[in-house]
Each structure stands twice: as structure tokens, then as C-alpha cells.
Amino acid sequence: MDINNSIAAAGKKLTFSEVVEYNEKYYFNLFARAPICFERGEGTVLYGMDGKRYLDFLGGLAVNALGHNNPAITGAIKSQAEKFIHCTNLYYIEPQARLAKTLVDISCADRVFICNSGAEANEAAIKLAKIFHYKAGRHAKNKIVTATDSFHGRTLAMVAATGQVKYQKPYAPLLPGFSHVPLNDVGALRSAVSEEETCAIMLEVIQGESGVNIAEPAFIEAAAELCEKTGALLIFDEVQTGLGRTGKLFGYQHYGVEPDIFTLAKALGAGFPIGAMLAKERVAAAFEPGDHGSTFGGNPLACEVGNASLGLILGEKLHERAAEKGAMLMGALRAAAGDSADGIVSEVRGRGLMIAAQFKKPVAVEVKGRMQDAGCLVGSVGDSIMRMLPPLTVSDDEIKEAAVIFGAAVKAL
Ligand SMILES: *Cc1c(COP(=O)(O)O)cnc(C)c1O
């Protein structure tokens, strides 16, 4: 194509059917997309190019914790962009220093490293765990234990960490050293961990991607005890559970257990890409100049958005709000499901605003589709789990509306 035509075409807004056509033709075929293209959002609501209104109870997969077009986030982006947006980590970065202090003040960690995504934060966590033992001369302590059905991201190391064969098979040989035990199987965990070889145990306290599977206190306590006994490090992947989603600021606070290392991402930028790896000083001290790094990670723009997002979560106590609204939403979903003719919903489970409905039959995709048609976006996991991750700012009326739409979708089966 002629370059001048290309330049002119690149600036011209597409129609919905052109978006679909271009996507099919030019974009990698990696996503099973719903036939919707959004144009803008406001709080919990998204509007399609055709003007149709949707309640966003998927929340960008737990990313849009503060809703869409939140003035605090938009304001932080604008004001920082007008100063400067990038600065190499070879210089001090004021918004980064401020973000690090706040994260340390509110958590069990002593130090912070900022990166660009959840997978990157988990990579940093594994590298830190390895170098911690390496620098102490424990070179054989390089094995990581994670859970079956976990999800830790899409990089090659995180594919090995993730306990799901479907994400691993095509990418063999995987990075060695990862083994998996079923969530809540204390016996299997005990057999998998050894003093000679285990570098770390890495867990989600609630598995999100595989359908809101909650770790039992006994399992988390056993992991902490094993780490204490063998010198392995306890890593929590709080990419999804972190910063209020579960009704507490951090998922580990439900258990009275403090990890040596934990990671954050999704809610931290409220939609802007940012990740964080945090650790206790004893462990964090293993990282010295040159051991790890990032070109974009910790840039002034991302950090200023992180500061704004944290400011709002802490200022408005959105974690407490998530606990309250989550209880309300789960109650409303149970009531709506209870009315369904054959009781097809076997369970509504979750913590805070991280919620799943389990069906007795493979109807999740159909329920999701019906709810979408009725103007409410939710997720499905496999064929029999529906997932809801609304913004922590969701209103009572929006909760009631979503529950009515869910009830109607279930009844229409
Ligand atoms: C989403 C998610 C990730 C991956 O985050 P990316 O930003 O997509 O790399 C990792 N761990 C958990 C628990 C997640 O939910």
C-alpha cells in the first residue's frame, strides 16, 4: 500500500464491521472475542460503538478496580504526562519513591520493585528467591513448588510455574525446576518440599483464573510452616487478590500468614499497565545493582497512576467496601439462583468482589451470552463456572441490576 494512503487510513476511525474485518485479517488470532467493541466507560458502565450500555461485572479481568474514566486516574495520567512520562532507572524517580513507601507502609514488605505486568512481577519474585539462596551458597535450593490449576502468567518461566497442562504442552521443553501440588492437599505439599532442594513455594491464596478456588487456612499455614522448617521462601501471587479485591488490602491478611515475597499488578494501575514485586528485607537484600532490572518498569507515569489508585483505595477504604458489596452481591446471586426452576446453580462462592457461580451443568457460556445480551458482562471459566469481578466502586443499584439479569439468564435455560 502507498505510504501516504496508509497514513491517511491510520487516522480514520473505523466502523464496527471494519474493526471486526481488520482484526480477523491483521491481528493474531489469539482471542475468542465477543461481538462487541466498546467506545467509552463511566464507573461500572461501558458503552459499545452502537451506544448500547453494559454493566461491567468482568472489570477488565480484575484490572478496572476503580471503574472506568475515574477522575483520580485520568487526572494523574494528564498531570504526569504534562511533566514527563519516562525516565531511566539510572536516575532517582520521585513518583516511584513515593509509591514504594506507601506500599511498604500498608503491607508486610520492606522493599518494592516496580515492573509492567503480573507475569513480570512473578518473574522478579522467582529470580529474587533463586538469587537469595544462590548468594548464600545454597546452589541446590532452586526448585519451586506451585499449585495445580494455578495461573501465574504467560512468559516461559510463568508457563512452567502455572499448574495447567493446556498452557504448557506446546512450549516444551519448559523451564525445569517447577512442580505442582493440588490446592489444599497438605500431604502432597509436605511430600513436594525438601530442605535440600526447595527454593520457594508460590501460591495464589485464591486461584482466580481457574475459577475462584479458595485456599484453606490449614493449607496456607502448612506452607508457612514448611517454609519456616526448610528455609524455602513463601511467595504469594497477589496479582489478582491484591489491593482490596478480596475484602482486605491483601489476600494473605485473611490467613494471619506473611509471605517473604509477594506480587501485585491488576488493581495497582486501575487499568494502566504496572506490576510490583515486594519482599521482606532479609530476602530483598539479595538483589544488588545489575542483578535485575527493567527499561519501562517504575516509570514516572505508571508510578503516578499507582499513587493515585492507592490513594483512592486507601482513602475510600475500598477494601472494606469490597467486603460489604461482595457479601451483598453473593447474597443477591444466591437469591436469584434459588428462584431457578431446577436449582442449576450448585454454589456461589468468593471473597469480597472476587466471585464465582458454579453450575451443575455445562451452561456457563450460555449464561454469559444471555447476560451480555441483557447488558451485563461476566466471565466464564471452562463450561460450568461463571466469574464476576466488578469494580470495587460498584453501587448497590448496579449489584441489584446484575443479580436480576443473572436470575433471568439462569431461569431462561
Ligand atoms: C492475571 C494474573 C497474572 C498475569 O498477569 P499479566 O499482567 O497478564 O502478566 C498472574 N497471576 C495471577 C494470579 C493473575 O490473576
GROMACS .gro file of C-alpha atoms and ligand atoms in nm:
model
  428
    1MET     CA    1   0.000   0.000   0.000
    2ASP     CA    2   0.107   0.354  -0.074
    3ILE     CA    3   0.256   0.509   0.241
    4ASN     CA    4   0.053   0.828   0.212
    5ASN     CA    5  -0.270   0.628   0.186
    6SER     CA    6  -0.159   0.430   0.491
    7ILE     CA    7  -0.102   0.746   0.693
    8ALA     CA    8  -0.442   0.883   0.596
    9ALA     CA    9  -0.614   0.550   0.674
   10ALA     CA   10  -0.443   0.516   1.014
   11GLY     CA   11  -0.609   0.835   1.135
   12LYS     CA   12  -0.961   0.746   1.021
   13LYS     CA   13  -1.197   0.593   1.273
   14LEU     CA   14  -1.334   0.251   1.182
   15THR     CA   15  -1.691   0.128   1.182
   16PHE     CA   16  -1.769  -0.178   1.395
   17SER     CA   17  -1.769  -0.411   1.094
   18GLU     CA   18  -1.431  -0.272   0.980
   19VAL     CA   19  -1.289  -0.336   1.329
   20VAL     CA   20  -1.401  -0.699   1.303
   21GLU     CA   21  -1.270  -0.731   0.946
   22TYR     CA   22  -0.927  -0.582   1.030
   23ASN     CA   23  -0.898  -0.790   1.346
   24GLU     CA   24  -0.972  -1.113   1.159
   25LYS     CA   25  -0.726  -1.022   0.887
   26TYR     CA   26  -0.438  -0.848   1.064
   27TYR     CA   27  -0.437  -0.929   1.436
   28PHE     CA   28  -0.305  -1.254   1.584
   29ASN     CA   29  -0.587  -1.500   1.622
   30LEU     CA   30  -0.533  -1.544   1.997
   31PHE     CA   31  -0.863  -1.438   2.147
   32ALA     CA   32  -1.219  -1.572   2.120
   33ARG     CA   33  -1.378  -1.228   2.109
   34ALA     CA   34  -1.737  -1.136   2.189
   35PRO     CA   35  -1.901  -0.934   1.907
   36ILE     CA   36  -1.872  -0.602   2.090
   37CYS     CA   37  -1.635  -0.305   2.063
   38PHE     CA   38  -1.652  -0.052   2.344
   39GLU     CA   39  -1.611   0.317   2.288
   40ARG     CA   40  -1.607   0.462   2.639
   41GLY     CA   41  -1.686   0.388   3.000
   42GLU     CA   42  -1.811   0.564   3.311
   43GLY     CA   43  -1.784   0.395   3.651
   44THR     CA   44  -1.920   0.039   3.624
   45VAL     CA   45  -2.076   0.109   3.283
   46LEU     CA   46  -1.926   0.055   2.937
   47TYR     CA   47  -2.081   0.180   2.612
   48GLY     CA   48  -2.046  -0.006   2.280
   49MET     CA   49  -1.980   0.169   1.949
   50ASP     CA   50  -2.355   0.131   1.885
   51GLY     CA   51  -2.431   0.316   2.209
   52LYS     CA   52  -2.553   0.005   2.395
   53ARG     CA   53  -2.499   0.019   2.773
   54TYR     CA   54  -2.330  -0.268   2.959
   55LEU     CA   55  -2.273  -0.320   3.331
   56ASP     CA   56  -1.907  -0.422   3.352
   57PHE     CA   57  -1.901  -0.706   3.607
   58LEU     CA   58  -1.587  -0.851   3.447
   59GLY     CA   59  -1.385  -0.539   3.532
   60GLY     CA   60  -1.118  -0.597   3.266
   61LEU     CA   61  -1.045  -0.925   3.450
   62ALA     CA   62  -0.997  -0.759   3.791
   63VAL     CA   63  -0.797  -0.469   3.647
   64ASN     CA   64  -1.058  -0.190   3.647
   65ALA     CA   65  -1.090  -0.186   4.026
   66LEU     CA   66  -1.186   0.183   4.029
   67GLY     CA   67  -1.429   0.171   3.736
   68HIS     CA   68  -1.389   0.342   3.402
   69ASN     CA   69  -1.290   0.704   3.347
   70ASN     CA   70  -1.219   0.754   3.717
   71PRO     CA   71  -1.128   1.124   3.755
   72ALA     CA   72  -0.843   1.047   4.001
   73ILE     CA   73  -0.679   0.814   3.748
   74THR     CA   74  -0.746   1.030   3.444
   75GLY     CA   75  -0.618   1.333   3.637
   76ALA     CA   76  -0.295   1.156   3.741
   77ILE     CA   77  -0.229   1.048   3.381
   78LYS     CA   78  -0.285   1.400   3.249
   79SER     CA   79  -0.082   1.584   3.509
   80GLN     CA   80   0.216   1.345   3.496
   81ALA     CA   81   0.209   1.329   3.113
   82GLU     CA   82   0.240   1.706   3.103
   83LYS     CA   83   0.563   1.682   3.309
   84PHE     CA   84   0.738   1.375   3.162
   85ILE     CA   85   0.644   1.012   3.120
   86HIS     CA   86   0.969   0.817   3.107
   87CYS     CA   87   1.297   0.828   3.293
   88THR     CA   88   1.556   0.552   3.309
   89ASN     CA   89   1.615   0.387   3.646
   90LEU     CA   90   1.973   0.521   3.630
   91TYR     CA   91   1.824   0.831   3.799
   92TYR     CA   92   1.603   0.882   4.104
   93ILE     CA   93   1.229   0.888   4.024
   94GLU     CA   94   1.008   1.083   4.265
   95PRO     CA   95   0.666   0.916   4.198
   96GLN     CA   96   0.840   0.574   4.220
   97ALA     CA   97   0.993   0.654   4.562
   98ARG     CA   98   0.654   0.773   4.689
   99LEU     CA   99   0.475   0.462   4.559
  100ALA     CA  100   0.735   0.232   4.718
  101LYS     CA  101   0.694   0.398   5.060
  102THR     CA  102   0.314   0.371   5.052
  103LEU     CA  103   0.326   0.003   4.951
  104VAL     CA  104   0.571  -0.072   5.234
  105ASP     CA  105   0.365   0.129   5.485
  106ILE     CA  106   0.047  -0.071   5.416
  107SER     CA  107   0.195  -0.422   5.377
  108CYS     CA  108   0.427  -0.676   5.544
  109ALA     CA  109   0.704  -0.598   5.293
  110ASP     CA  110   1.014  -0.379   5.333
  111ARG     CA  111   1.115  -0.318   4.971
  112VAL     CA  112   0.945  -0.275   4.634
  113PHE     CA  113   1.040  -0.328   4.269
  114ILE     CA  114   0.807  -0.186   4.002
  115CYS     CA  115   0.759  -0.355   3.662
  116ASN     CA  116   0.494  -0.361   3.390
  117SER     CA  117   0.272  -0.668   3.438
  118GLY     CA  118   0.174  -0.955   3.663
  119ALA     CA  119   0.391  -1.212   3.485
  120GLU     CA  120   0.690  -0.977   3.506
  121ALA     CA  121   0.634  -0.929   3.879
  122ASN     CA  122   0.624  -1.308   3.926
  123GLU     CA  123   0.943  -1.348   3.720
  124ALA     CA  124   1.112  -1.098   3.952
  125ALA     CA  125   0.983  -1.290   4.255
  126ILE     CA  126   1.129  -1.620   4.129
  127LYS     CA  127   1.460  -1.455   4.038
  128LEU     CA  128   1.482  -1.298   4.384
  129ALA     CA  129   1.406  -1.631   4.555
  130LYS     CA  130   1.674  -1.804   4.349
  131ILE     CA  131   1.943  -1.542   4.399
  132PHE     CA  132   1.865  -1.529   4.774
  133HIS     CA  133   1.971  -1.893   4.811
  134TYR     CA  134   2.245  -1.869   4.545
  135LYS     CA  135   2.427  -1.585   4.720
  136ALA     CA  136   2.414  -1.782   5.047
  137GLY     CA  137   2.585  -2.075   4.873
  138ARG     CA  138   2.274  -2.297   4.870
  139HIS     CA  139   2.307  -2.366   4.498
  140ALA     CA  140   2.093  -2.681   4.502
  141LYS     CA  141   1.798  -2.495   4.652
  142ASN     CA  142   1.649  -2.398   4.316
  143LYS     CA  143   1.318  -2.587   4.291
  144ILE     CA  144   0.981  -2.412   4.305
  145VAL     CA  145   0.654  -2.571   4.419
  146THR     CA  146   0.326  -2.421   4.296
  147ALA     CA  147  -0.036  -2.540   4.287
  148THR     CA  148  -0.228  -2.735   4.028
  149ASP     CA  149  -0.479  -2.509   3.846
  150SER     CA  150  -0.274  -2.204   3.940
  151PHE     CA  151  -0.220  -1.916   3.698
  152HIS     CA  152   0.097  -1.708   3.712
  153GLY     CA  153   0.122  -1.553   3.365
  154ARG     CA  154   0.228  -1.618   3.006
  155THR     CA  155   0.607  -1.578   2.997
  156LEU     CA  156   0.803  -1.901   2.953
  157ALA     CA  157   0.901  -1.926   3.320
  158MET     CA  158   0.546  -1.849   3.432
  159VAL     CA  159   0.406  -2.108   3.191
  160ALA     CA  160   0.623  -2.360   3.377
  161ALA     CA  161   0.502  -2.219   3.711
  162THR     CA  162   0.136  -2.231   3.607
  163GLY     CA  163  -0.012  -2.568   3.703
  164GLN     CA  164  -0.223  -2.621   3.389
  165VAL     CA  165  -0.109  -2.860   3.116
  166LYS     CA  166  -0.311  -2.679   2.845
  167TYR     CA  167  -0.084  -2.374   2.877
  168GLN     CA  168   0.236  -2.580   2.884
  169LYS     CA  169   0.221  -2.858   2.625
  170PRO     CA  170   0.311  -2.668   2.306
  171TYR     CA  171   0.602  -2.489   2.471
  172ALA     CA  172   0.810  -2.785   2.583
  173PRO     CA  173   1.081  -2.813   2.693
  174LEU     CA  174   0.967  -2.597   2.983
  175LEU     CA  175   1.200  -2.422   3.225
  176PRO     CA  176   1.291  -2.702   3.468
  177GLY     CA  177   1.251  -2.689   3.844
  178PHE     CA  178   0.875  -2.637   3.885
  179SER     CA  179   0.645  -2.896   4.040
  180HIS     CA  180   0.275  -2.873   4.126
  181VAL     CA  181   0.056  -2.998   4.410
  182PRO     CA  182  -0.325  -2.986   4.431
  183LEU     CA  183  -0.454  -2.680   4.617
  184ASN     CA  184  -0.549  -2.768   4.978
  185ASP     CA  185  -0.368  -3.106   4.969
  186VAL     CA  186  -0.141  -3.065   5.272
  187GLY     CA  187   0.004  -3.416   5.236
  188ALA     CA  188   0.109  -3.358   4.875
  189LEU     CA  189   0.263  -3.025   4.972
  190ARG     CA  190   0.465  -3.189   5.253
  191SER     CA  191   0.600  -3.454   5.013
  192ALA     CA  192   0.690  -3.196   4.750
  193VAL     CA  193   0.901  -2.972   4.974
  194SER     CA  194   1.255  -3.061   5.082
  195GLU     CA  195   1.526  -2.883   5.278
  196GLU     CA  196   1.795  -2.964   5.018
  197GLU     CA  197   1.616  -2.853   4.703
  198THR     CA  198   1.312  -2.634   4.761
  199CYS     CA  199   1.377  -2.269   4.683
  200ALA     CA  200   1.021  -2.144   4.729
  201ILE     CA  201   0.653  -2.227   4.746
  202MET     CA  202   0.447  -1.993   4.526
  203LEU     CA  203   0.068  -1.975   4.573
  204GLU     CA  204  -0.240  -1.769   4.496
  205VAL     CA  205  -0.444  -1.752   4.818
  206ILE     CA  206  -0.748  -1.754   4.591
  207GLN     CA  207  -0.697  -1.902   4.245
  208GLY     CA  208  -0.867  -1.656   4.012
  209GLU     CA  209  -0.822  -1.766   3.654
  210SER     CA  210  -0.921  -2.127   3.725
  211GLY     CA  211  -1.249  -2.029   3.886
  212VAL     CA  212  -1.218  -1.869   4.232
  213ASN     CA  213  -1.075  -2.164   4.428
  214ILE     CA  214  -1.007  -2.055   4.784
  215ALA     CA  215  -0.703  -2.187   4.974
  216GLU     CA  216  -0.799  -2.333   5.311
  217PRO     CA  217  -0.628  -2.185   5.620
  218ALA     CA  218  -0.473  -2.525   5.702
  219PHE     CA  219  -0.303  -2.535   5.359
  220ILE     CA  220  -0.160  -2.183   5.383
  221GLU     CA  221  -0.047  -2.247   5.742
  222ALA     CA  222   0.120  -2.574   5.634
  223ALA     CA  223   0.301  -2.387   5.353
  224ALA     CA  224   0.426  -2.126   5.601
  225GLU     CA  225   0.539  -2.395   5.847
  226LEU     CA  226   0.721  -2.590   5.574
  227CYS     CA  227   0.900  -2.274   5.463
  228GLU     CA  228   0.999  -2.199   5.821
  229LYS     CA  229   1.128  -2.555   5.866
  230THR     CA  230   1.316  -2.596   5.535
  231GLY     CA  231   1.431  -2.240   5.466
  232ALA     CA  232   1.220  -2.223   5.148
  233LEU     CA  233   1.067  -1.883   5.075
  234LEU     CA  234   0.693  -1.825   5.079
  235ILE     CA  235   0.575  -1.634   4.770
  236PHE     CA  236   0.216  -1.520   4.723
  237ASP     CA  237   0.099  -1.421   4.377
  238GLU     CA  238  -0.144  -1.141   4.469
  239VAL     CA  239  -0.166  -1.008   4.114
  240GLN     CA  240  -0.543  -1.060   4.125
  241THR     CA  241  -0.617  -1.078   4.500
  242GLY     CA  242  -0.410  -0.772   4.595
  243LEU     CA  243  -0.528  -0.422   4.684
  244GLY     CA  244  -0.878  -0.476   4.809
  245ARG     CA  245  -1.037  -0.725   4.569
  246THR     CA  246  -1.098  -0.990   4.839
  247GLY     CA  247  -1.228  -0.754   5.107
  248LYS     CA  248  -0.887  -0.699   5.266
  249LEU     CA  249  -0.596  -0.497   5.126
  250PHE     CA  250  -0.401  -0.820   5.067
  251GLY     CA  251  -0.525  -1.177   5.039
  252TYR     CA  252  -0.267  -1.301   5.291
  253GLN     CA  253  -0.441  -1.093   5.561
  254HIS     CA  254  -0.725  -1.348   5.562
  255TYR     CA  255  -0.478  -1.607   5.693
  256GLY     CA  256  -0.256  -1.438   5.953
  257VAL     CA  257   0.045  -1.551   5.747
  258GLU     CA  258   0.305  -1.313   5.600
  259PRO     CA  259   0.483  -1.407   5.276
  260ASP     CA  260   0.855  -1.342   5.224
  261ILE     CA  261   0.778  -1.214   4.875
  262PHE     CA  262   0.452  -1.115   4.706
  263THR     CA  263   0.344  -0.966   4.375
  264LEU     CA  264   0.081  -0.715   4.265
  265ALA     CA  265  -0.043  -0.584   3.931
  266LYS     CA  266  -0.407  -0.577   3.823
  267ALA     CA  267  -0.566  -0.319   4.056
  268LEU     CA  268  -0.246  -0.121   4.110
  269GLY     CA  269  -0.278   0.081   3.791
  270ALA     CA  270  -0.660   0.067   3.774
  271GLY     CA  271  -0.621  -0.004   3.400
  272PHE     CA  272  -0.275   0.139   3.340
  273PRO     CA  273  -0.006  -0.132   3.299
  274ILE     CA  274   0.205  -0.171   3.614
  275GLY     CA  275   0.326  -0.458   3.833
  276ALA     CA  276   0.511  -0.477   4.164
  277MET     CA  277   0.726  -0.731   4.346
  278LEU     CA  278   0.762  -0.678   4.720
  279ALA     CA  279   0.977  -0.856   4.977
  280LYS     CA  280   1.100  -0.855   5.333
  281GLU     CA  281   1.444  -0.701   5.386
  282ARG     CA  282   1.614  -1.032   5.476
  283VAL     CA  283   1.529  -1.156   5.125
  284ALA     CA  284   1.526  -0.826   4.934
  285ALA     CA  285   1.889  -0.758   5.027
  286ALA     CA  286   1.995  -1.035   4.785
  287PHE     CA  287   1.922  -0.808   4.487
  288GLU     CA  288   2.213  -0.572   4.416
  289PRO     CA  289   2.283  -0.338   4.121
  290GLY     CA  290   2.287  -0.537   3.796
  291ASP     CA  291   2.103  -0.845   3.929
  292HIS     CA  292   1.766  -0.748   3.779
  293GLY     CA  293   1.612  -0.452   3.602
  294SER     CA  294   1.354  -0.310   3.364
  295THR     CA  295   1.357  -0.043   3.093
  296PHE     CA  296   0.997   0.071   3.137
  297GLY     CA  297   0.931  -0.058   3.490
  298GLY     CA  298   0.884   0.213   3.751
  299ASN     CA  299   0.848   0.499   3.504
  300PRO     CA  300   0.704   0.825   3.639
  301LEU     CA  301   0.370   0.791   3.456
  302ALA     CA  302   0.290   0.437   3.573
  303CYS     CA  303   0.401   0.516   3.928
  304GLU     CA  304   0.194   0.834   3.947
  305VAL     CA  305  -0.110   0.635   3.835
  306GLY     CA  306  -0.023   0.375   4.103
  307ASN     CA  307  -0.007   0.653   4.362
  308ALA     CA  308  -0.349   0.781   4.255
  309SER     CA  309  -0.500   0.433   4.256
  310LEU     CA  310  -0.360   0.350   4.602
  311GLY     CA  311  -0.468   0.692   4.728
  312LEU     CA  312  -0.826   0.618   4.629
  313ILE     CA  313  -0.830   0.257   4.757
  314LEU     CA  314  -0.688   0.366   5.096
  315GLY     CA  315  -0.873   0.697   5.121
  316GLU     CA  316  -1.213   0.547   5.045
  317LYS     CA  317  -1.136   0.218   5.227
  318LEU     CA  318  -1.239   0.034   4.910
  319HIS     CA  319  -1.119  -0.299   5.054
  320GLU     CA  320  -1.381  -0.269   5.330
  321ARG     CA  321  -1.634  -0.164   5.069
  322ALA     CA  322  -1.543  -0.474   4.863
  323ALA     CA  323  -1.615  -0.698   5.163
  324GLU     CA  324  -1.956  -0.536   5.215
  325LYS     CA  325  -2.057  -0.520   4.847
  326GLY     CA  326  -1.923  -0.870   4.783
  327ALA     CA  327  -2.145  -1.013   5.058
  328MET     CA  328  -2.437  -0.824   4.910
  329LEU     CA  329  -2.366  -0.948   4.555
  330MET     CA  330  -2.320  -1.311   4.665
  331GLY     CA  331  -2.645  -1.292   4.860
  332ALA     CA  332  -2.829  -1.142   4.562
  333LEU     CA  333  -2.690  -1.407   4.324
  334ARG     CA  334  -2.788  -1.689   4.562
  335ALA     CA  335  -3.139  -1.545   4.592
  336ALA     CA  336  -3.169  -1.506   4.214
  337ALA     CA  337  -3.038  -1.860   4.156
  338GLY     CA  338  -3.266  -2.003   4.423
  339ASP     CA  339  -3.566  -1.899   4.215
  340SER     CA  340  -3.442  -2.102   3.917
  341ALA     CA  341  -3.661  -2.397   3.832
  342ASP     CA  342  -3.422  -2.692   3.877
  343GLY     CA  343  -3.159  -2.538   4.108
  344ILE     CA  344  -2.892  -2.546   3.839
  345VAL     CA  345  -2.655  -2.329   4.047
  346SER     CA  346  -2.478  -2.556   4.294
  347GLU     CA  347  -2.272  -2.287   4.468
  348VAL     CA  348  -2.196  -1.915   4.475
  349ARG     CA  349  -1.850  -1.870   4.628
  350GLY     CA  350  -1.593  -1.598   4.669
  351ARG     CA  351  -1.432  -1.341   4.892
  352GLY     CA  352  -1.507  -0.972   4.859
  353LEU     CA  353  -1.572  -0.890   4.494
  354MET     CA  354  -1.395  -1.200   4.356
  355ILE     CA  355  -1.697  -1.420   4.295
  356ALA     CA  356  -1.794  -1.736   4.105
  357ALA     CA  357  -2.118  -1.923   4.046
  358GLN     CA  358  -2.078  -2.297   3.994
  359PHE     CA  359  -2.333  -2.468   3.769
  360LYS     CA  360  -2.435  -2.834   3.781
  361LYS     CA  361  -2.439  -2.849   3.400
  362PRO     CA  362  -2.215  -2.701   3.125
  363VAL     CA  363  -2.421  -2.382   3.084
  364ALA     CA  364  -2.167  -2.112   3.177
  365VAL     CA  365  -2.109  -1.990   2.821
  366GLU     CA  366  -2.483  -1.974   2.756
  367VAL     CA  367  -2.546  -1.782   3.081
  368LYS     CA  368  -2.263  -1.541   2.994
  369GLY     CA  369  -2.408  -1.486   2.645
  370ARG     CA  370  -2.760  -1.425   2.774
  371MET     CA  371  -2.631  -1.182   3.037
  372GLN     CA  372  -2.427  -1.000   2.774
  373ASP     CA  373  -2.736  -0.963   2.552
  374ALA     CA  374  -2.922  -0.827   2.855
  375GLY     CA  375  -2.644  -0.572   2.916
  376CYS     CA  376  -2.421  -0.729   3.184
  377LEU     CA  377  -2.065  -0.852   3.120
  378VAL     CA  378  -1.934  -1.150   3.319
  379GLY     CA  379  -1.665  -1.415   3.263
  380SER     CA  380  -1.681  -1.789   3.220
  381VAL     CA  381  -1.423  -2.047   3.330
  382GLY     CA  382  -1.446  -2.378   3.146
  383ASP     CA  383  -1.807  -2.471   3.076
  384SER     CA  384  -1.962  -2.466   3.423
  385ILE     CA  385  -1.827  -2.165   3.617
  386MET     CA  386  -1.934  -1.801   3.584
  387ARG     CA  387  -1.699  -1.537   3.725
  388MET     CA  388  -1.771  -1.180   3.842
  389LEU     CA  389  -1.502  -0.918   3.918
  390PRO     CA  390  -1.683  -0.582   3.925
  391PRO     CA  391  -1.507  -0.257   4.019
  392LEU     CA  392  -1.468  -0.205   4.397
  393THR     CA  393  -1.672   0.112   4.343
  394VAL     CA  394  -1.982  -0.080   4.222
  395SER     CA  395  -2.311   0.061   4.357
  396ASP     CA  396  -2.599  -0.118   4.533
  397ASP     CA  397  -2.829  -0.049   4.239
  398GLU     CA  398  -2.577  -0.198   3.994
  399ILE     CA  399  -2.546  -0.509   4.214
  400LYS     CA  400  -2.925  -0.548   4.218
  401GLU     CA  401  -2.947  -0.497   3.841
  402ALA     CA  402  -2.675  -0.758   3.772
  403ALA     CA  403  -2.843  -1.011   4.003
  404VAL     CA  404  -3.177  -0.964   3.824
  405ILE     CA  405  -3.005  -1.019   3.487
  406PHE     CA  406  -2.830  -1.330   3.626
  407GLY     CA  407  -3.157  -1.466   3.764
  408ALA     CA  408  -3.334  -1.415   3.430
  409ALA     CA  409  -3.046  -1.579   3.237
  410VAL     CA  410  -3.049  -1.884   3.466
  411LYS     CA  411  -3.427  -1.916   3.455
  412ALA     CA  412  -3.430  -1.899   3.075
  413LEU     CA  413  -3.204  -2.208   3.044
  414LIG     C1  414  -0.363  -1.210   3.563
  414LIG     C2  415  -0.271  -1.286   3.651
  414LIG     C3  416  -0.134  -1.296   3.620
  414LIG     C4  417  -0.074  -1.246   3.490
  414LIG     O1  418  -0.073  -1.108   3.482
  414LIG     P1  419  -0.028  -1.038   3.343
  414LIG     O2  420  -0.032  -0.892   3.375
  414LIG     O3  421  -0.127  -1.081   3.240
  414LIG     O4  422   0.107  -1.086   3.313
  414LIG     C5  423  -0.052  -1.361   3.710
  414LIG     N1  424  -0.101  -1.413   3.825
  414LIG     C6  425  -0.232  -1.404   3.858
  414LIG     C7  426  -0.280  -1.461   3.987
  414LIG     C8  427  -0.322  -1.342   3.771
  414LIG     O5  428  -0.452  -1.337   3.802
   0.00000   0.00000   0.00000
